[in-house]
Amino acid sequence: MAQKVQQHLETTDQPKAAEGKYTLTVGKLAMTIDAQKGGKILSFKHGDQEIISQLPWPEAFGSTFWTSPQKEWNWPPVVEFDKQPYAVEQKGDVLQLTSNVSEKLGCRVVKAFSVGTADSAIVVTYSIKNESDAPRQVAPWEITRVANDGVIFFDAPTDGITPAGLMNFEGKYGAAWYKADEAPQNRKINADGHGWLAYCAKGLLLVKQFDDLEASQPAPDEAEIQVYVNQRKTYIELESQGAYATLQPGEQLSWTVRWYLLPVEESAEPSETLLQKALGIISSAASRGK
C-alpha cells in the first residue's frame, strides 16, 4: 500500500512585490513557481535542502521552458514564454499557468503542475498550442539550472554523446556520468537517452522522467538530453526535450516531466548504488504507467 502523503497548493505569504508565487508540496518536497516571471520554477526542495540554482543573474537560476529548435528564435529566449507573466488558474489540485501568444512563433505555452501522491513526485505537463493560421513545427524543451557541483548521469552510450570529447563523460555501470568541473568556456552536449536524467549533489538525488525518444524524434540539431555547463564554476543546465511535431492551426501537443528528489548517503560520484536508486524510481513509475 502506498504511503499516504500530504499535498496542498497554496499562494506563498509574500509582500505585494512578490505576489504570484505558488508552492506545491508532497511529503517533504516543495516546488515554488513564479507566475509573474515567466512561470519559472524558482525552487525545488526536500525539507530545507535546495537543488535548483539560486544565482541572481538572468538566465542563471530556476527552471524554465522554451520551444525547440532554438534556431527558430536564436537568442534571447522568447519573452512571452520565459519572462512575461502567465495567467493563473487553479483546477482542483492542478495549478495551470498560461502564457501570452508569442508574436514571433504564433504559439502559446501552458504549464500544469500537480503532485503524484503515489510516488511523491511533482508532475509538470507542458503544452504548446498553435495560435497562428499556419502550420508550426515545434518540440517541448525544459531547462533546469543547478549548481556546478556533484555528478550528472543518464542512460546513453558515451560514444554517442556529441560533440565528442567536449566534456569528460565516463561510461560506468551501464550509464554515462559527468563529474562537475571548471573550464574557461561554455560547453554543451547532446545525447540520445532513455527517458530520464539524474543529478546528485550535497546529499540530494534529483531524477527527472520524460518520454523516451527515438533518434529521429528530436527537433533538428537538438536532442532528447542536453547538458550545458556555464564558463567558470557557476551553473549547469539539465535539459530534456520531447518529440518534434507539426501543429496545424489550433492544434497542441503535451509533454510531461515527473520530478523526484530524495536524500542520499552516497557521495556525488559514479556508483552502482546511486544508479540503482535512480533506476528504482524509473522502474516504479513505469510499473504504475507513470
PDB file of C-alpha atoms in Angstrom:
ATOM      1  CA  MET A   1       0.000   0.000   0.000  1.00  0.00           C
ATOM      2  CA  ALA A   2       1.364   3.411  -0.929  1.00  0.00           C
ATOM      3  CA  GLN A   3       2.204   5.612   1.996  1.00  0.00           C
ATOM      4  CA  LYS A   4      -0.264   8.428   2.440  1.00  0.00           C
ATOM      5  CA  VAL A   5       1.302  11.808   1.763  1.00  0.00           C
ATOM      6  CA  GLN A   6       0.226  15.352   2.406  1.00  0.00           C
ATOM      7  CA  GLN A   7      -0.492  17.563  -0.562  1.00  0.00           C
ATOM      8  CA  HIS A   8      -1.675  21.118  -0.987  1.00  0.00           C
ATOM      9  CA  LEU A   9      -1.461  24.095  -3.282  1.00  0.00           C
ATOM     10  CA  GLU A  10      -1.019  27.482  -1.728  1.00  0.00           C
ATOM     11  CA  THR A  11      -0.048  31.052  -2.522  1.00  0.00           C
ATOM     12  CA  THR A  12       3.010  31.971  -0.515  1.00  0.00           C
ATOM     13  CA  ASP A  13       2.539  34.729   2.031  1.00  0.00           C
ATOM     14  CA  GLN A  14       4.766  37.353   0.436  1.00  0.00           C
ATOM     15  CA  PRO A  15       4.670  41.150   0.166  1.00  0.00           C
ATOM     16  CA  LYS A  16       2.954  42.640  -2.861  1.00  0.00           C
ATOM     17  CA  ALA A  17       6.211  42.849  -4.843  1.00  0.00           C
ATOM     18  CA  ALA A  18       6.464  39.052  -4.642  1.00  0.00           C
ATOM     19  CA  GLU A  19       2.866  38.157  -5.455  1.00  0.00           C
ATOM     20  CA  GLY A  20       2.293  35.433  -7.994  1.00  0.00           C
ATOM     21  CA  LYS A  21       4.420  32.764  -6.325  1.00  0.00           C
ATOM     22  CA  TYR A  22       2.788  29.390  -5.769  1.00  0.00           C
ATOM     23  CA  THR A  23       4.027  26.345  -3.873  1.00  0.00           C
ATOM     24  CA  LEU A  24       3.089  22.683  -4.357  1.00  0.00           C
ATOM     25  CA  THR A  25       4.068  20.182  -1.684  1.00  0.00           C
ATOM     26  CA  VAL A  26       4.016  16.419  -1.394  1.00  0.00           C
ATOM     27  CA  GLY A  27       5.592  14.771   1.626  1.00  0.00           C
ATOM     28  CA  LYS A  28       8.852  16.644   2.259  1.00  0.00           C
ATOM     29  CA  LEU A  29       9.013  18.017  -1.280  1.00  0.00           C
ATOM     30  CA  ALA A  30       8.150  21.612  -2.139  1.00  0.00           C
ATOM     31  CA  MET A  31       8.200  23.285  -5.553  1.00  0.00           C
ATOM     32  CA  THR A  32       7.723  27.044  -5.918  1.00  0.00           C
ATOM     33  CA  ILE A  33       6.664  28.651  -9.202  1.00  0.00           C
ATOM     34  CA  ASP A  34       6.633  32.375 -10.068  1.00  0.00           C
ATOM     35  CA  ALA A  35       3.710  33.087 -12.385  1.00  0.00           C
ATOM     36  CA  GLN A  36       4.704  36.743 -12.760  1.00  0.00           C
ATOM     37  CA  LYS A  37       8.183  35.991 -14.097  1.00  0.00           C
ATOM     38  CA  GLY A  38       7.813  33.566 -16.956  1.00  0.00           C
ATOM     39  CA  GLY A  39       6.147  30.821 -14.934  1.00  0.00           C
ATOM     40  CA  LYS A  40       9.618  29.737 -13.799  1.00  0.00           C
ATOM     41  CA  ILE A  41      10.185  27.072 -11.178  1.00  0.00           C
ATOM     42  CA  LEU A  42      12.167  29.051  -8.624  1.00  0.00           C
ATOM     43  CA  SER A  43      12.788  26.345  -6.043  1.00  0.00           C
ATOM     44  CA  PHE A  44      12.639  22.579  -5.563  1.00  0.00           C
ATOM     45  CA  LYS A  45      13.403  21.413  -2.041  1.00  0.00           C
ATOM     46  CA  HIS A  46      13.483  18.321   0.107  1.00  0.00           C
ATOM     47  CA  GLY A  47      12.865  19.709   3.571  1.00  0.00           C
ATOM     48  CA  ASP A  48      15.092  22.769   3.727  1.00  0.00           C
ATOM     49  CA  GLN A  49      17.603  21.471   1.146  1.00  0.00           C
ATOM     50  CA  GLU A  50      17.514  23.229  -2.227  1.00  0.00           C
ATOM     51  CA  ILE A  51      18.519  21.564  -5.522  1.00  0.00           C
ATOM     52  CA  ILE A  52      17.919  24.384  -8.058  1.00  0.00           C
ATOM     53  CA  SER A  53      20.385  27.214  -8.736  1.00  0.00           C
ATOM     54  CA  GLN A  54      19.579  30.382  -6.812  1.00  0.00           C
ATOM     55  CA  LEU A  55      22.097  32.629  -8.589  1.00  0.00           C
ATOM     56  CA  PRO A  56      20.795  36.194  -9.073  1.00  0.00           C
ATOM     57  CA  TRP A  57      21.871  36.669 -12.704  1.00  0.00           C
ATOM     58  CA  PRO A  58      19.366  36.444 -15.587  1.00  0.00           C
ATOM     59  CA  GLU A  59      19.314  33.011 -17.274  1.00  0.00           C
ATOM     60  CA  ALA A  60      21.304  31.517 -14.367  1.00  0.00           C
ATOM     61  CA  PHE A  61      18.602  30.418 -11.902  1.00  0.00           C
ATOM     62  CA  GLY A  62      15.446  28.351 -11.661  1.00  0.00           C
ATOM     63  CA  SER A  63      13.851  26.075 -14.253  1.00  0.00           C
ATOM     64  CA  THR A  64      12.230  27.396 -17.408  1.00  0.00           C
ATOM     65  CA  PHE A  65      10.591  26.154 -20.614  1.00  0.00           C
ATOM     66  CA  TRP A  66      11.388  27.009 -24.214  1.00  0.00           C
ATOM     67  CA  THR A  67      10.280  25.769 -27.602  1.00  0.00           C
ATOM     68  CA  SER A  68      12.714  23.805 -29.772  1.00  0.00           C
ATOM     69  CA  PRO A  69      14.575  24.099 -32.085  1.00  0.00           C
ATOM     70  CA  GLN A  70      16.490  27.101 -30.811  1.00  0.00           C
ATOM     71  CA  LYS A  71      17.354  28.188 -34.356  1.00  0.00           C
ATOM     72  CA  GLU A  72      13.713  29.297 -34.701  1.00  0.00           C
ATOM     73  CA  TRP A  73      14.316  32.124 -32.210  1.00  0.00           C
ATOM     74  CA  ASN A  74      18.103  32.139 -31.608  1.00  0.00           C
ATOM     75  CA  TRP A  75      18.686  34.366 -28.513  1.00  0.00           C
ATOM     76  CA  PRO A  76      17.457  35.773 -26.173  1.00  0.00           C
ATOM     77  CA  PRO A  77      14.696  33.369 -25.076  1.00  0.00           C
ATOM     78  CA  VAL A  78      11.168  34.087 -26.299  1.00  0.00           C
ATOM     79  CA  VAL A  79       9.971  36.734 -23.867  1.00  0.00           C
ATOM     80  CA  GLU A  80       6.328  35.558 -23.749  1.00  0.00           C
ATOM     81  CA  PHE A  81       7.453  32.106 -22.558  1.00  0.00           C
ATOM     82  CA  ASP A  82      10.488  32.968 -20.435  1.00  0.00           C
ATOM     83  CA  LYS A  83       9.901  36.413 -18.887  1.00  0.00           C
ATOM     84  CA  GLN A  84       6.345  37.713 -19.161  1.00  0.00           C
ATOM     85  CA  PRO A  85       3.576  36.925 -16.627  1.00  0.00           C
ATOM     86  CA  TYR A  86       1.438  33.824 -17.054  1.00  0.00           C
ATOM     87  CA  ALA A  87      -2.296  33.779 -16.361  1.00  0.00           C
ATOM     88  CA  VAL A  88      -3.088  31.513 -13.391  1.00  0.00           C
ATOM     89  CA  GLU A  89      -6.000  29.142 -12.918  1.00  0.00           C
ATOM     90  CA  GLN A  90      -6.397  26.544 -10.209  1.00  0.00           C
ATOM     91  CA  LYS A  91      -8.361  23.465 -11.308  1.00  0.00           C
ATOM     92  CA  GLY A  92      -8.796  21.321  -8.218  1.00  0.00           C
ATOM     93  CA  ASP A  93      -5.279  20.274  -7.219  1.00  0.00           C
ATOM     94  CA  VAL A  94      -3.773  21.371 -10.539  1.00  0.00           C
ATOM     95  CA  LEU A  95      -2.080  24.753 -10.924  1.00  0.00           C
ATOM     96  CA  GLN A  96      -2.368  25.855 -14.567  1.00  0.00           C
ATOM     97  CA  LEU A  97      -0.277  28.699 -15.976  1.00  0.00           C
ATOM     98  CA  THR A  98      -0.912  30.087 -19.468  1.00  0.00           C
ATOM     99  CA  SER A  99       1.464  32.356 -21.401  1.00  0.00           C
ATOM    100  CA  ASN A 100       0.757  35.119 -23.844  1.00  0.00           C
ATOM    101  CA  VAL A 101       0.975  34.217 -27.531  1.00  0.00           C
ATOM    102  CA  SER A 102       4.457  34.672 -28.944  1.00  0.00           C
ATOM    103  CA  GLU A 103       4.398  37.316 -31.663  1.00  0.00           C
ATOM    104  CA  LYS A 104       7.314  35.633 -33.415  1.00  0.00           C
ATOM    105  CA  LEU A 105       6.252  31.979 -33.163  1.00  0.00           C
ATOM    106  CA  GLY A 106       2.450  32.244 -33.089  1.00  0.00           C
ATOM    107  CA  CYS A 107       2.227  29.774 -30.192  1.00  0.00           C
ATOM    108  CA  ARG A 108       1.339  29.874 -26.518  1.00  0.00           C
ATOM    109  CA  VAL A 109       2.594  27.692 -23.658  1.00  0.00           C
ATOM    110  CA  VAL A 110       0.540  26.129 -20.864  1.00  0.00           C
ATOM    111  CA  LYS A 111       2.198  24.650 -17.756  1.00  0.00           C
ATOM    112  CA  ALA A 112       0.153  22.375 -15.485  1.00  0.00           C
ATOM    113  CA  PHE A 113       1.618  21.498 -12.079  1.00  0.00           C
ATOM    114  CA  SER A 114       0.288  18.728  -9.834  1.00  0.00           C
ATOM    115  CA  VAL A 115       1.537  16.171  -7.320  1.00  0.00           C
ATOM    116  CA  GLY A 116       1.911  12.425  -7.685  1.00  0.00           C
ATOM    117  CA  THR A 117       0.763  11.167  -4.310  1.00  0.00           C
ATOM    118  CA  ALA A 118       1.610   7.523  -5.011  1.00  0.00           C
ATOM    119  CA  ASP A 119       5.280   8.203  -5.704  1.00  0.00           C
ATOM    120  CA  SER A 120       5.943  11.611  -4.058  1.00  0.00           C
ATOM    121  CA  ALA A 121       6.623  13.342  -7.363  1.00  0.00           C
ATOM    122  CA  ILE A 122       5.881  16.790  -8.687  1.00  0.00           C
ATOM    123  CA  VAL A 123       4.323  16.381 -12.131  1.00  0.00           C
ATOM    124  CA  VAL A 124       4.743  19.116 -14.738  1.00  0.00           C
ATOM    125  CA  THR A 125       2.843  18.884 -18.019  1.00  0.00           C
ATOM    126  CA  TYR A 126       3.805  21.380 -20.699  1.00  0.00           C
ATOM    127  CA  SER A 127       1.554  22.124 -23.661  1.00  0.00           C
ATOM    128  CA  ILE A 128       2.310  24.135 -26.793  1.00  0.00           C
ATOM    129  CA  LYS A 129      -0.678  25.404 -28.793  1.00  0.00           C
ATOM    130  CA  ASN A 130      -0.506  26.778 -32.303  1.00  0.00           C
ATOM    131  CA  GLU A 131      -2.498  30.012 -32.233  1.00  0.00           C
ATOM    132  CA  SER A 132      -1.465  31.068 -35.736  1.00  0.00           C
ATOM    133  CA  ASP A 133      -3.210  30.467 -39.057  1.00  0.00           C
ATOM    134  CA  ALA A 134      -0.353  28.359 -40.470  1.00  0.00           C
ATOM    135  CA  PRO A 135       1.255  25.026 -39.508  1.00  0.00           C
ATOM    136  CA  ARG A 136       4.085  25.223 -36.957  1.00  0.00           C
ATOM    137  CA  GLN A 137       6.831  22.661 -36.276  1.00  0.00           C
ATOM    138  CA  VAL A 138       7.945  22.604 -32.665  1.00  0.00           C
ATOM    139  CA  ALA A 139       9.171  20.484 -29.753  1.00  0.00           C
ATOM    140  CA  PRO A 140       8.959  20.991 -25.957  1.00  0.00           C
ATOM    141  CA  TRP A 141      12.146  21.827 -24.015  1.00  0.00           C
ATOM    142  CA  GLU A 142      12.689  22.028 -20.237  1.00  0.00           C
ATOM    143  CA  ILE A 143      15.800  23.759 -18.859  1.00  0.00           C
ATOM    144  CA  THR A 144      16.736  23.354 -15.169  1.00  0.00           C
ATOM    145  CA  ARG A 145      19.706  25.197 -13.666  1.00  0.00           C
ATOM    146  CA  VAL A 146      21.676  23.607 -10.846  1.00  0.00           C
ATOM    147  CA  ALA A 147      24.970  24.405  -9.140  1.00  0.00           C
ATOM    148  CA  ASN A 148      28.189  23.419 -10.914  1.00  0.00           C
ATOM    149  CA  ASP A 149      28.764  20.686  -8.377  1.00  0.00           C
ATOM    150  CA  GLY A 150      28.186  16.957  -7.998  1.00  0.00           C
ATOM    151  CA  VAL A 151      27.562  14.420 -10.750  1.00  0.00           C
ATOM    152  CA  ILE A 152      25.108  14.107 -13.660  1.00  0.00           C
ATOM    153  CA  PHE A 153      24.155  10.744 -15.129  1.00  0.00           C
ATOM    154  CA  PHE A 154      21.772   9.164 -17.627  1.00  0.00           C
ATOM    155  CA  ASP A 155      21.360   6.054 -19.771  1.00  0.00           C
ATOM    156  CA  ALA A 156      23.261   6.630 -23.015  1.00  0.00           C
ATOM    157  CA  PRO A 157      26.453   5.311 -24.627  1.00  0.00           C
ATOM    158  CA  THR A 158      29.295   7.778 -24.140  1.00  0.00           C
ATOM    159  CA  ASP A 159      30.480   7.315 -27.726  1.00  0.00           C
ATOM    160  CA  GLY A 160      27.158   8.757 -28.888  1.00  0.00           C
ATOM    161  CA  ILE A 161      27.485  11.984 -26.887  1.00  0.00           C
ATOM    162  CA  THR A 162      28.266  14.916 -29.180  1.00  0.00           C
ATOM    163  CA  PRO A 163      30.456  16.888 -29.663  1.00  0.00           C
ATOM    164  CA  ALA A 164      32.857  14.080 -28.776  1.00  0.00           C
ATOM    165  CA  GLY A 165      35.392  14.891 -26.064  1.00  0.00           C
ATOM    166  CA  LEU A 166      33.914  18.284 -25.188  1.00  0.00           C
ATOM    167  CA  MET A 167      33.037  17.187 -21.645  1.00  0.00           C
ATOM    168  CA  ASN A 168      34.542  14.429 -19.504  1.00  0.00           C
ATOM    169  CA  PHE A 169      31.702  11.897 -19.678  1.00  0.00           C
ATOM    170  CA  GLU A 170      32.645   8.466 -18.356  1.00  0.00           C
ATOM    171  CA  GLY A 171      30.853   5.205 -19.055  1.00  0.00           C
ATOM    172  CA  LYS A 172      30.365   3.199 -15.848  1.00  0.00           C
ATOM    173  CA  TYR A 173      27.787   0.696 -14.537  1.00  0.00           C
ATOM    174  CA  GLY A 174      25.803   0.982 -17.767  1.00  0.00           C
ATOM    175  CA  ALA A 175      25.321   4.767 -17.635  1.00  0.00           C
ATOM    176  CA  ALA A 176      27.083   7.953 -18.761  1.00  0.00           C
ATOM    177  CA  TRP A 177      28.471  10.091 -15.896  1.00  0.00           C
ATOM    178  CA  TYR A 178      29.718  13.665 -15.848  1.00  0.00           C
ATOM    179  CA  LYS A 179      31.536  14.966 -12.763  1.00  0.00           C
ATOM    180  CA  ALA A 180      31.247  18.742 -12.459  1.00  0.00           C
ATOM    181  CA  ASP A 181      34.431  20.553 -13.412  1.00  0.00           C
ATOM    182  CA  GLU A 182      35.595  24.062 -14.254  1.00  0.00           C
ATOM    183  CA  ALA A 183      36.524  25.482 -17.650  1.00  0.00           C
ATOM    184  CA  PRO A 184      37.009  28.981 -19.110  1.00  0.00           C
ATOM    185  CA  GLN A 185      34.435  28.414 -21.868  1.00  0.00           C
ATOM    186  CA  ASN A 186      30.765  27.473 -22.117  1.00  0.00           C
ATOM    187  CA  ARG A 187      30.114  23.860 -23.200  1.00  0.00           C
ATOM    188  CA  LYS A 188      27.067  21.895 -24.313  1.00  0.00           C
ATOM    189  CA  ILE A 189      26.479  18.276 -25.339  1.00  0.00           C
ATOM    190  CA  ASN A 190      23.654  16.280 -26.945  1.00  0.00           C
ATOM    191  CA  ALA A 191      22.732  12.686 -26.116  1.00  0.00           C
ATOM    192  CA  ASP A 192      20.104  10.121 -27.081  1.00  0.00           C
ATOM    193  CA  GLY A 193      18.956   8.975 -23.653  1.00  0.00           C
ATOM    194  CA  HIS A 194      16.261   6.631 -22.421  1.00  0.00           C
ATOM    195  CA  GLY A 195      13.682   8.882 -20.802  1.00  0.00           C
ATOM    196  CA  TRP A 196      15.424  10.018 -17.614  1.00  0.00           C
ATOM    197  CA  LEU A 197      18.135  12.363 -16.355  1.00  0.00           C
ATOM    198  CA  ALA A 198      19.661  12.441 -12.845  1.00  0.00           C
ATOM    199  CA  TYR A 199      21.816  14.823 -10.813  1.00  0.00           C
ATOM    200  CA  CYS A 200      23.357  14.242  -7.383  1.00  0.00           C
ATOM    201  CA  ALA A 201      24.977  16.884  -5.181  1.00  0.00           C
ATOM    202  CA  LYS A 202      25.286  17.632  -1.461  1.00  0.00           C
ATOM    203  CA  GLY A 203      23.257  14.649  -0.298  1.00  0.00           C
ATOM    204  CA  LEU A 204      20.345  15.052  -2.741  1.00  0.00           C
ATOM    205  CA  LEU A 205      19.396  12.997  -5.787  1.00  0.00           C
ATOM    206  CA  LEU A 206      17.245  14.682  -8.446  1.00  0.00           C
ATOM    207  CA  VAL A 207      15.667  12.385 -11.032  1.00  0.00           C
ATOM    208  CA  LYS A 208      13.555  13.672 -13.914  1.00  0.00           C
ATOM    209  CA  GLN A 209      11.497  11.303 -16.056  1.00  0.00           C
ATOM    210  CA  PHE A 210      10.057  12.061 -19.503  1.00  0.00           C
ATOM    211  CA  ASP A 211       9.233  10.327 -22.805  1.00  0.00           C
ATOM    212  CA  ASP A 212      11.996   8.204 -24.286  1.00  0.00           C
ATOM    213  CA  LEU A 213      12.526   9.396 -27.871  1.00  0.00           C
ATOM    214  CA  GLU A 214      13.713   7.515 -30.912  1.00  0.00           C
ATOM    215  CA  ALA A 215      16.829   9.002 -32.507  1.00  0.00           C
ATOM    216  CA  SER A 216      14.701  10.566 -35.278  1.00  0.00           C
ATOM    217  CA  GLN A 217      12.205  12.317 -32.986  1.00  0.00           C
ATOM    218  CA  PRO A 218      14.043  15.371 -31.576  1.00  0.00           C
ATOM    219  CA  ALA A 219      13.941  18.708 -33.403  1.00  0.00           C
ATOM    220  CA  PRO A 220      16.694  19.347 -35.984  1.00  0.00           C
ATOM    221  CA  ASP A 221      20.131  19.812 -34.355  1.00  0.00           C
ATOM    222  CA  GLU A 222      18.615  19.102 -30.911  1.00  0.00           C
ATOM    223  CA  ALA A 223      18.465  16.008 -28.652  1.00  0.00           C
ATOM    224  CA  GLU A 224      16.415  14.213 -26.009  1.00  0.00           C
ATOM    225  CA  ILE A 225      19.047  15.056 -23.362  1.00  0.00           C
ATOM    226  CA  GLN A 226      21.344  18.061 -23.281  1.00  0.00           C
ATOM    227  CA  VAL A 227      23.792  19.297 -20.661  1.00  0.00           C
ATOM    228  CA  TYR A 228      25.081  22.871 -20.710  1.00  0.00           C
ATOM    229  CA  VAL A 229      27.956  23.960 -18.453  1.00  0.00           C
ATOM    230  CA  ASN A 230      28.478  27.682 -17.996  1.00  0.00           C
ATOM    231  CA  GLN A 231      32.014  29.039 -18.003  1.00  0.00           C
ATOM    232  CA  ARG A 232      33.956  29.063 -14.755  1.00  0.00           C
ATOM    233  CA  LYS A 233      32.276  27.181 -11.886  1.00  0.00           C
ATOM    234  CA  THR A 234      28.880  28.877 -11.897  1.00  0.00           C
ATOM    235  CA  TYR A 235      25.944  26.737 -13.001  1.00  0.00           C
ATOM    236  CA  ILE A 236      24.873  23.777 -15.149  1.00  0.00           C
ATOM    237  CA  GLU A 237      21.682  23.329 -17.156  1.00  0.00           C
ATOM    238  CA  LEU A 238      19.929  19.953 -17.157  1.00  0.00           C
ATOM    239  CA  GLU A 239      17.891  19.920 -20.361  1.00  0.00           C
ATOM    240  CA  SER A 240      15.403  17.474 -21.833  1.00  0.00           C
ATOM    241  CA  GLN A 241      13.242  17.667 -24.932  1.00  0.00           C
ATOM    242  CA  GLY A 242      10.128  15.999 -26.274  1.00  0.00           C
ATOM    243  CA  ALA A 243       9.254  14.928 -29.808  1.00  0.00           C
ATOM    244  CA  TYR A 244       9.275  17.374 -32.717  1.00  0.00           C
ATOM    245  CA  ALA A 245       5.791  17.698 -34.200  1.00  0.00           C
ATOM    246  CA  THR A 246       3.808  19.630 -36.770  1.00  0.00           C
ATOM    247  CA  LEU A 247       0.879  21.513 -35.266  1.00  0.00           C
ATOM    248  CA  GLN A 248      -1.925  22.636 -37.511  1.00  0.00           C
ATOM    249  CA  PRO A 249      -3.725  25.878 -36.583  1.00  0.00           C
ATOM    250  CA  GLY A 250      -5.488  25.334 -33.261  1.00  0.00           C
ATOM    251  CA  GLU A 251      -3.652  22.064 -32.504  1.00  0.00           C
ATOM    252  CA  GLN A 252      -1.495  21.480 -29.441  1.00  0.00           C
ATOM    253  CA  LEU A 253       0.974  18.962 -28.078  1.00  0.00           C
ATOM    254  CA  SER A 254       1.540  17.977 -24.441  1.00  0.00           C
ATOM    255  CA  TRP A 255       4.658  16.598 -22.742  1.00  0.00           C
ATOM    256  CA  THR A 256       5.091  15.549 -19.094  1.00  0.00           C
ATOM    257  CA  VAL A 257       8.124  15.577 -16.810  1.00  0.00           C
ATOM    258  CA  ARG A 258       7.981  13.914 -13.391  1.00  0.00           C
ATOM    259  CA  TRP A 259      10.340  15.424 -10.806  1.00  0.00           C
ATOM    260  CA  TYR A 260      11.722  13.317  -7.940  1.00  0.00           C
ATOM    261  CA  LEU A 261      14.062  14.458  -5.162  1.00  0.00           C
ATOM    262  CA  LEU A 262      15.344  12.366  -2.279  1.00  0.00           C
ATOM    263  CA  PRO A 263      18.169  12.477   0.258  1.00  0.00           C
ATOM    264  CA  VAL A 264      21.022  10.016  -0.281  1.00  0.00           C
ATOM    265  CA  GLU A 265      24.005   8.981   1.797  1.00  0.00           C
ATOM    266  CA  GLU A 266      26.166   8.244  -1.241  1.00  0.00           C
ATOM    267  CA  SER A 267      28.782  10.777  -2.285  1.00  0.00           C
ATOM    268  CA  ALA A 268      28.332  12.556  -5.609  1.00  0.00           C
ATOM    269  CA  GLU A 269      30.484  10.089  -7.538  1.00  0.00           C
ATOM    270  CA  PRO A 270      29.667   7.412 -10.124  1.00  0.00           C
ATOM    271  CA  SER A 271      28.429   4.350  -8.238  1.00  0.00           C
ATOM    272  CA  GLU A 272      26.274   1.296  -8.794  1.00  0.00           C
ATOM    273  CA  THR A 273      24.233   2.170  -5.703  1.00  0.00           C
ATOM    274  CA  LEU A 274      23.421   5.670  -6.935  1.00  0.00           C
ATOM    275  CA  LEU A 275      22.441   4.359 -10.351  1.00  0.00           C
ATOM    276  CA  GLN A 276      20.182   1.699  -8.831  1.00  0.00           C
ATOM    277  CA  LYS A 277      18.375   4.315  -6.745  1.00  0.00           C
ATOM    278  CA  ALA A 278      17.623   6.311  -9.871  1.00  0.00           C
ATOM    279  CA  LEU A 279      16.585   3.211 -11.811  1.00  0.00           C
ATOM    280  CA  GLY A 280      14.353   2.140  -8.923  1.00  0.00           C
ATOM    281  CA  ILE A 281      12.430   5.394  -9.240  1.00  0.00           C
ATOM    282  CA  ILE A 282      12.108   4.992 -13.009  1.00  0.00           C
ATOM    283  CA  SER A 283      11.033   1.352 -12.720  1.00  0.00           C
ATOM    284  CA  SER A 284       8.405   2.093 -10.077  1.00  0.00           C
ATOM    285  CA  ALA A 285       6.943   4.899 -12.158  1.00  0.00           C
ATOM    286  CA  ALA A 286       6.860   2.700 -15.261  1.00  0.00           C
ATOM    287  CA  SER A 287       5.048  -0.076 -13.394  1.00  0.00           C
ATOM    288  CA  ARG A 288       2.306   2.393 -12.488  1.00  0.00           C
ATOM    289  CA  GLY A 289       2.071   3.597 -16.056  1.00  0.00           C
ATOM    290  CA  LYS A 290       3.582   6.924 -14.914  1.00  0.00           C
TER     291      LYS A 290
END
